[in-house]
Amino acid sequence: METRRALVTGAASGIGAACARRLAADGVHVVAVDFDPAGLEALEGVETVVADLSDLDRLSELPTDVDILVNNAGVQQVAPLEQFPPERFSYILRLMLESPFRLIRQSLPHMYGAGWGRVVNISSVHGLRASPFKAAYVAAKHGLEGLSKVVALEGAAHGVTSNCVNPAYVRTPLVTAQLADQAATHGLSEAEVLDKVLLEPVAVKRLIEPAEVAELVALLCGPASASITGSSFVLDGGWTAH
């Protein structure tokens, strides 16, 4: 893996930071991208780029000579559909679906030329299931699932794989920030939200750690993954076993 170069988005914290560190530990040259310069500064042993991934016209400025692309950047908005801000819906789809499409599109020529590439899309259990009050997030993740499968079918002849990783709730700033929003929406305390909303559908009653997700990402980027493509790998504590 020492010859590989990876681009990881949303890398300033949470899953993205864990993926950047895990791939770097395998010897991969990691380019960590995020809108948060302070978070990026905390990463060691990786190249960092500050960028707004929702600014689609600026994405072409990011490195395209990458062998591994990890699309992770994301945000959340919790609101009933009739109150969901349209501009926020558009922003979330731009950041979490259109941006991955453009990054994949501009990275594939290098991967095709090398005859090797790995696209890993950090989806969610919400790429496979829906929950109330998360219209934009659920729509974006469902779209990412479909995009990932198309990349798998087109990239197979060129040695490029594409897969989704689908965790349930992970101990990240994105999840912890939801507690207050969910508490207001459901009329519960934040502790009750964690127990009765976030962890209610799962059998394993705990938040997933970012490092657990990063381990699966590393597997999908490694030498044993050549025939693993077009798939969605669920780390949901038994959510979808129902």
mmCIF file of C-alpha atoms in Angstrom:
data_model
loop_
_atom_site.group_PDB
_atom_site.id
_atom_site.type_symbol
_atom_site.label_atom_id
_atom_site.label_comp_id
_atom_site.label_asym_id
_atom_site.label_seq_id
_atom_site.Cartn_x
_atom_site.Cartn_y
_atom_site.Cartn_z
ATOM 1 C CA MET A 1 0.000 0.000 0.000
ATOM 2 C CA GLU A 2 3.037 2.275 0.239
ATOM 3 C CA THR A 3 2.651 3.208 -3.428
ATOM 4 C CA ARG A 4 -1.003 4.204 -3.074
ATOM 5 C CA ARG A 5 -2.404 7.709 -2.735
ATOM 6 C CA ALA A 6 -5.784 8.354 -1.109
ATOM 7 C CA LEU A 7 -8.188 11.279 -0.906
ATOM 8 C CA VAL A 8 -10.404 11.252 2.199
ATOM 9 C CA THR A 9 -13.166 13.834 2.576
ATOM 10 C CA GLY A 10 -14.661 15.064 5.819
ATOM 11 C CA ALA A 11 -11.356 14.115 7.409
ATOM 12 C CA ALA A 12 -11.149 16.673 10.221
ATOM 13 C CA SER A 13 -13.047 14.522 12.711
ATOM 14 C CA GLY A 14 -15.040 11.370 13.290
ATOM 15 C CA ILE A 15 -15.070 8.659 10.635
ATOM 16 C CA GLY A 16 -13.016 10.674 8.153
ATOM 17 C CA ALA A 17 -10.196 11.309 10.618
ATOM 18 C CA ALA A 18 -10.196 7.645 11.642
ATOM 19 C CA CYS A 19 -10.010 6.560 7.987
ATOM 20 C CA ALA A 20 -7.180 8.992 7.256
ATOM 21 C CA ARG A 21 -5.170 7.695 10.208
ATOM 22 C CA ARG A 22 -5.896 4.034 9.430
ATOM 23 C CA LEU A 23 -4.891 4.288 5.772
ATOM 24 C CA ALA A 24 -1.773 6.249 6.699
ATOM 25 C CA ALA A 25 -0.871 3.450 9.120
ATOM 26 C CA ASP A 26 -0.888 1.090 6.120
ATOM 27 C CA GLY A 27 1.625 3.325 4.371
ATOM 28 C CA VAL A 28 -0.852 5.079 2.077
ATOM 29 C CA HIS A 29 -0.140 8.718 1.231
ATOM 30 C CA VAL A 30 -3.334 10.359 2.466
ATOM 31 C CA VAL A 31 -4.737 13.693 1.329
ATOM 32 C CA ALA A 32 -7.206 14.731 4.027
ATOM 33 C CA VAL A 33 -9.835 17.249 2.941
ATOM 34 C CA ASP A 34 -12.212 19.210 5.125
ATOM 35 C CA PHE A 35 -13.723 22.661 5.668
ATOM 36 C CA ASP A 36 -12.318 22.735 9.231
ATOM 37 C CA PRO A 37 -8.643 23.786 9.301
ATOM 38 C CA ALA A 38 -8.300 23.312 13.060
ATOM 39 C CA GLY A 39 -9.492 19.726 12.835
ATOM 40 C CA LEU A 40 -7.111 18.983 9.984
ATOM 41 C CA GLU A 41 -4.180 20.363 11.974
ATOM 42 C CA ALA A 42 -4.721 17.629 14.546
ATOM 43 C CA LEU A 43 -3.946 14.951 11.946
ATOM 44 C CA GLU A 44 -0.347 13.790 11.743
ATOM 45 C CA GLY A 45 1.471 12.131 8.883
ATOM 46 C CA VAL A 46 -1.028 13.149 6.207
ATOM 47 C CA GLU A 47 -1.311 15.918 3.635
ATOM 48 C CA THR A 48 -4.168 18.303 4.385
ATOM 49 C CA VAL A 49 -6.316 20.499 2.153
ATOM 50 C CA VAL A 50 -8.929 22.969 3.370
ATOM 51 C CA ALA A 51 -11.869 22.997 0.965
ATOM 52 C CA ASP A 52 -15.615 23.549 0.879
ATOM 53 C CA LEU A 53 -16.861 20.377 -0.792
ATOM 54 C CA SER A 54 -20.265 21.918 -1.428
ATOM 55 C CA ASP A 55 -18.631 24.386 -3.834
ATOM 56 C CA LEU A 56 -18.858 22.050 -6.802
ATOM 57 C CA ASP A 57 -16.987 24.295 -9.212
ATOM 58 C CA ARG A 58 -13.898 24.230 -6.963
ATOM 59 C CA LEU A 59 -13.663 20.451 -6.678
ATOM 60 C CA SER A 60 -11.485 20.267 -9.795
ATOM 61 C CA GLU A 61 -8.759 21.975 -7.747
ATOM 62 C CA LEU A 62 -8.408 18.890 -5.549
ATOM 63 C CA PRO A 63 -5.896 16.156 -6.447
ATOM 64 C CA THR A 64 -7.152 13.765 -9.101
ATOM 65 C CA ASP A 65 -4.144 11.419 -9.201
ATOM 66 C CA VAL A 66 -5.488 9.258 -6.392
ATOM 67 C CA ASP A 67 -5.762 5.480 -6.243
ATOM 68 C CA ILE A 68 -8.223 5.487 -3.320
ATOM 69 C CA LEU A 69 -11.181 7.802 -2.835
ATOM 70 C CA VAL A 70 -13.114 7.782 0.442
ATOM 71 C CA ASN A 71 -16.260 9.910 0.211
ATOM 72 C CA ASN A 72 -17.184 10.652 3.810
ATOM 73 C CA ALA A 73 -18.118 14.330 4.194
ATOM 74 C CA GLY A 74 -21.626 14.876 5.464
ATOM 75 C CA VAL A 75 -23.985 16.903 7.619
ATOM 76 C CA GLN A 76 -27.389 16.303 9.139
ATOM 77 C CA GLN A 77 -30.642 18.235 9.435
ATOM 78 C CA VAL A 78 -33.529 17.032 11.587
ATOM 79 C CA ALA A 79 -36.940 18.504 10.744
ATOM 80 C CA PRO A 80 -40.411 17.380 9.618
ATOM 81 C CA LEU A 81 -40.853 17.457 5.857
ATOM 82 C CA GLU A 82 -43.326 20.329 5.886
ATOM 83 C CA GLN A 83 -40.811 22.402 7.842
ATOM 84 C CA PHE A 84 -37.640 21.207 6.113
ATOM 85 C CA PRO A 85 -35.759 24.217 4.677
ATOM 86 C CA PRO A 86 -35.514 23.743 0.879
ATOM 87 C CA GLU A 87 -32.130 25.448 0.737
ATOM 88 C CA ARG A 88 -30.814 23.028 3.366
ATOM 89 C CA PHE A 89 -32.173 20.066 1.407
ATOM 90 C CA SER A 90 -30.312 21.281 -1.690
ATOM 91 C CA TYR A 91 -27.113 21.866 0.273
ATOM 92 C CA ILE A 92 -27.121 18.364 1.764
ATOM 93 C CA LEU A 93 -27.638 16.704 -1.611
ATOM 94 C CA ARG A 94 -24.938 18.894 -3.120
ATOM 95 C CA LEU A 95 -22.439 17.992 -0.398
ATOM 96 C CA MET A 96 -23.307 14.331 0.043
ATOM 97 C CA LEU A 97 -24.279 13.194 -3.470
ATOM 98 C CA GLU A 98 -23.201 15.655 -6.157
ATOM 99 C CA SER A 99 -19.776 16.190 -4.611
ATOM 100 C CA PRO A 100 -19.014 12.428 -4.449
ATOM 101 C CA PHE A 101 -20.170 12.102 -8.070
ATOM 102 C CA ARG A 102 -17.780 14.822 -9.206
ATOM 103 C CA LEU A 103 -14.869 13.512 -7.153
ATOM 104 C CA ILE A 104 -15.385 10.020 -8.527
ATOM 105 C CA ARG A 105 -15.737 11.353 -12.066
ATOM 106 C CA GLN A 106 -12.471 13.263 -11.928
ATOM 107 C CA SER A 107 -10.561 10.468 -10.155
ATOM 108 C CA LEU A 108 -11.535 7.595 -12.459
ATOM 109 C CA PRO A 109 -9.233 8.504 -15.383
ATOM 110 C CA HIS A 110 -6.163 8.089 -13.158
ATOM 111 C CA MET A 111 -7.509 4.856 -11.683
ATOM 112 C CA TYR A 112 -8.382 3.494 -15.115
ATOM 113 C CA GLY A 113 -4.938 4.394 -16.395
ATOM 114 C CA ALA A 114 -3.314 2.574 -13.502
ATOM 115 C CA GLY A 115 -5.605 -0.426 -13.819
ATOM 116 C CA TRP A 116 -6.358 -0.210 -10.092
ATOM 117 C CA GLY A 117 -8.608 1.884 -7.901
ATOM 118 C CA ARG A 118 -10.764 1.802 -4.805
ATOM 119 C CA VAL A 119 -13.836 3.957 -4.227
ATOM 120 C CA VAL A 120 -15.320 3.666 -0.747
ATOM 121 C CA ASN A 121 -18.461 5.650 -0.019
ATOM 122 C CA ILE A 122 -19.330 6.159 3.625
ATOM 123 C CA SER A 123 -23.055 5.648 3.416
ATOM 124 C CA SER A 124 -25.209 4.802 6.419
ATOM 125 C CA VAL A 125 -27.882 2.435 7.607
ATOM 126 C CA HIS A 126 -30.011 5.306 6.296
ATOM 127 C CA GLY A 127 -28.819 4.389 2.824
ATOM 128 C CA LEU A 128 -30.844 1.190 3.300
ATOM 129 C CA ARG A 129 -33.566 2.286 5.726
ATOM 130 C CA ALA A 130 -35.463 5.504 6.371
ATOM 131 C CA SER A 131 -36.162 7.409 9.564
ATOM 132 C CA PRO A 132 -38.585 10.282 10.085
ATOM 133 C CA PHE A 133 -37.369 13.904 10.010
ATOM 134 C CA LYS A 134 -34.234 13.183 7.917
ATOM 135 C CA ALA A 135 -35.496 13.674 4.366
ATOM 136 C CA ALA A 136 -32.328 15.131 2.877
ATOM 137 C CA TYR A 137 -29.881 12.790 4.621
ATOM 138 C CA VAL A 138 -31.874 9.681 3.711
ATOM 139 C CA ALA A 139 -32.326 10.846 0.111
ATOM 140 C CA ALA A 140 -28.616 11.614 -0.263
ATOM 141 C CA LYS A 141 -27.497 8.284 1.190
ATOM 142 C CA HIS A 142 -29.949 6.306 -0.942
ATOM 143 C CA GLY A 143 -28.614 8.143 -3.986
ATOM 144 C CA LEU A 144 -25.036 7.405 -2.961
ATOM 145 C CA GLU A 145 -25.865 3.700 -2.825
ATOM 146 C CA GLY A 146 -27.039 3.762 -6.433
ATOM 147 C CA LEU A 147 -24.095 5.845 -7.604
ATOM 148 C CA SER A 148 -21.681 3.439 -5.933
ATOM 149 C CA LYS A 149 -23.184 0.460 -7.762
ATOM 150 C CA VAL A 150 -22.916 2.202 -11.141
ATOM 151 C CA VAL A 151 -19.234 2.921 -10.456
ATOM 152 C CA ALA A 152 -18.739 -0.750 -9.569
ATOM 153 C CA LEU A 153 -20.247 -1.910 -12.868
ATOM 154 C CA GLU A 154 -18.354 0.586 -15.010
ATOM 155 C CA GLY A 155 -15.067 0.281 -13.149
ATOM 156 C CA ALA A 156 -14.784 -3.499 -12.971
ATOM 157 C CA ALA A 157 -13.101 -3.846 -16.355
ATOM 158 C CA HIS A 158 -10.471 -1.312 -15.245
ATOM 159 C CA GLY A 159 -9.553 -2.849 -11.894
ATOM 160 C CA VAL A 160 -11.634 -0.334 -9.934
ATOM 161 C CA THR A 161 -13.950 -1.423 -7.133
ATOM 162 C CA SER A 162 -16.690 0.625 -5.489
ATOM 163 C CA ASN A 163 -18.451 -0.161 -2.242
ATOM 164 C CA CYS A 164 -20.495 1.437 0.505
ATOM 165 C CA VAL A 165 -19.936 1.202 4.231
ATOM 166 C CA ASN A 166 -23.190 1.499 6.175
ATOM 167 C CA PRO A 167 -22.808 2.190 9.873
ATOM 168 C CA ALA A 168 -25.588 2.927 12.312
ATOM 169 C CA TYR A 169 -24.949 5.749 14.766
ATOM 170 C CA VAL A 170 -21.225 6.397 15.214
ATOM 171 C CA ARG A 171 -19.665 8.384 18.034
ATOM 172 C CA THR A 172 -18.968 11.485 15.940
ATOM 173 C CA PRO A 173 -19.677 15.226 16.226
ATOM 174 C CA LEU A 174 -22.418 14.794 13.596
ATOM 175 C CA VAL A 175 -24.262 12.312 15.817
ATOM 176 C CA THR A 176 -23.741 14.097 19.116
ATOM 177 C CA ALA A 177 -24.959 17.335 17.538
ATOM 178 C CA GLN A 178 -28.204 15.555 16.647
ATOM 179 C CA LEU A 179 -29.126 14.920 20.262
ATOM 180 C CA ALA A 180 -30.357 18.449 20.902
ATOM 181 C CA ASP A 181 -32.272 18.584 17.604
ATOM 182 C CA GLN A 182 -33.872 15.213 18.206
ATOM 183 C CA ALA A 183 -34.696 16.148 21.802
ATOM 184 C CA ALA A 184 -36.577 19.223 20.608
ATOM 185 C CA THR A 185 -38.348 17.294 17.841
ATOM 186 C CA HIS A 186 -39.447 14.392 20.057
ATOM 187 C CA GLY A 187 -39.950 16.289 23.311
ATOM 188 C CA LEU A 188 -37.351 14.170 25.106
ATOM 189 C CA SER A 189 -34.150 14.758 27.036
ATOM 190 C CA GLU A 190 -30.862 14.157 25.215
ATOM 191 C CA ALA A 191 -30.257 11.020 27.315
ATOM 192 C CA GLU A 192 -33.689 9.722 26.337
ATOM 193 C CA VAL A 193 -32.972 10.459 22.677
ATOM 194 C CA LEU A 194 -29.841 8.308 22.809
ATOM 195 C CA ASP A 195 -31.668 5.425 24.477
ATOM 196 C CA LYS A 196 -35.147 5.615 22.933
ATOM 197 C CA VAL A 197 -34.429 6.996 19.453
ATOM 198 C CA LEU A 198 -30.840 6.429 18.305
ATOM 199 C CA LEU A 199 -30.250 3.053 19.946
ATOM 200 C CA GLU A 200 -33.830 1.764 19.983
ATOM 201 C CA PRO A 201 -33.642 -0.168 16.656
ATOM 202 C CA VAL A 202 -30.250 -1.794 17.285
ATOM 203 C CA ALA A 203 -29.494 -5.018 19.136
ATOM 204 C CA VAL A 204 -26.037 -3.901 20.266
ATOM 205 C CA LYS A 205 -26.916 -0.985 22.524
ATOM 206 C CA ARG A 206 -23.955 1.311 22.033
ATOM 207 C CA LEU A 207 -22.603 3.858 19.605
ATOM 208 C CA ILE A 208 -20.122 2.556 17.047
ATOM 209 C CA GLU A 209 -16.571 3.866 17.319
ATOM 210 C CA PRO A 210 -15.028 5.610 14.267
ATOM 211 C CA ALA A 211 -12.064 3.222 14.354
ATOM 212 C CA GLU A 212 -14.418 0.293 13.745
ATOM 213 C CA VAL A 213 -15.613 1.890 10.516
ATOM 214 C CA ALA A 214 -12.046 2.704 9.496
ATOM 215 C CA GLU A 215 -11.015 -0.934 9.834
ATOM 216 C CA LEU A 216 -13.630 -1.973 7.281
ATOM 217 C CA VAL A 217 -12.594 0.848 4.967
ATOM 218 C CA ALA A 218 -8.992 -0.354 5.174
ATOM 219 C CA LEU A 219 -10.094 -3.863 4.230
ATOM 220 C CA LEU A 220 -11.983 -2.575 1.190
ATOM 221 C CA CYS A 221 -8.921 -0.620 0.085
ATOM 222 C CA GLY A 222 -6.464 -3.455 0.623
ATOM 223 C CA PRO A 223 -5.108 -6.308 -1.463
ATOM 224 C CA ALA A 224 -7.850 -8.772 -0.439
ATOM 225 C CA SER A 225 -10.650 -6.651 -1.919
ATOM 226 C CA ALA A 226 -10.214 -7.160 -5.664
ATOM 227 C CA SER A 227 -13.471 -9.106 -6.036
ATOM 228 C CA ILE A 228 -15.471 -7.087 -3.516
ATOM 229 C CA THR A 229 -17.472 -4.512 -5.436
ATOM 230 C CA GLY A 230 -20.980 -3.149 -5.787
ATOM 231 C CA SER A 231 -21.727 -4.086 -2.193
ATOM 232 C CA SER A 232 -22.965 -2.383 0.954
ATOM 233 C CA PHE A 233 -21.319 -3.437 4.211
ATOM 234 C CA VAL A 234 -23.549 -2.932 7.211
ATOM 235 C CA LEU A 235 -22.187 -2.094 10.670
ATOM 236 C CA ASP A 236 -25.501 -1.457 12.331
ATOM 237 C CA GLY A 237 -25.554 -3.482 15.542
ATOM 238 C CA GLY A 238 -28.388 -5.600 14.171
ATOM 239 C CA TRP A 239 -30.654 -2.750 13.004
ATOM 240 C CA THR A 240 -31.418 -4.323 9.616
ATOM 241 C CA ALA A 241 -31.814 -7.801 11.125
ATOM 242 C CA HIS A 242 -35.416 -6.848 12.004
#
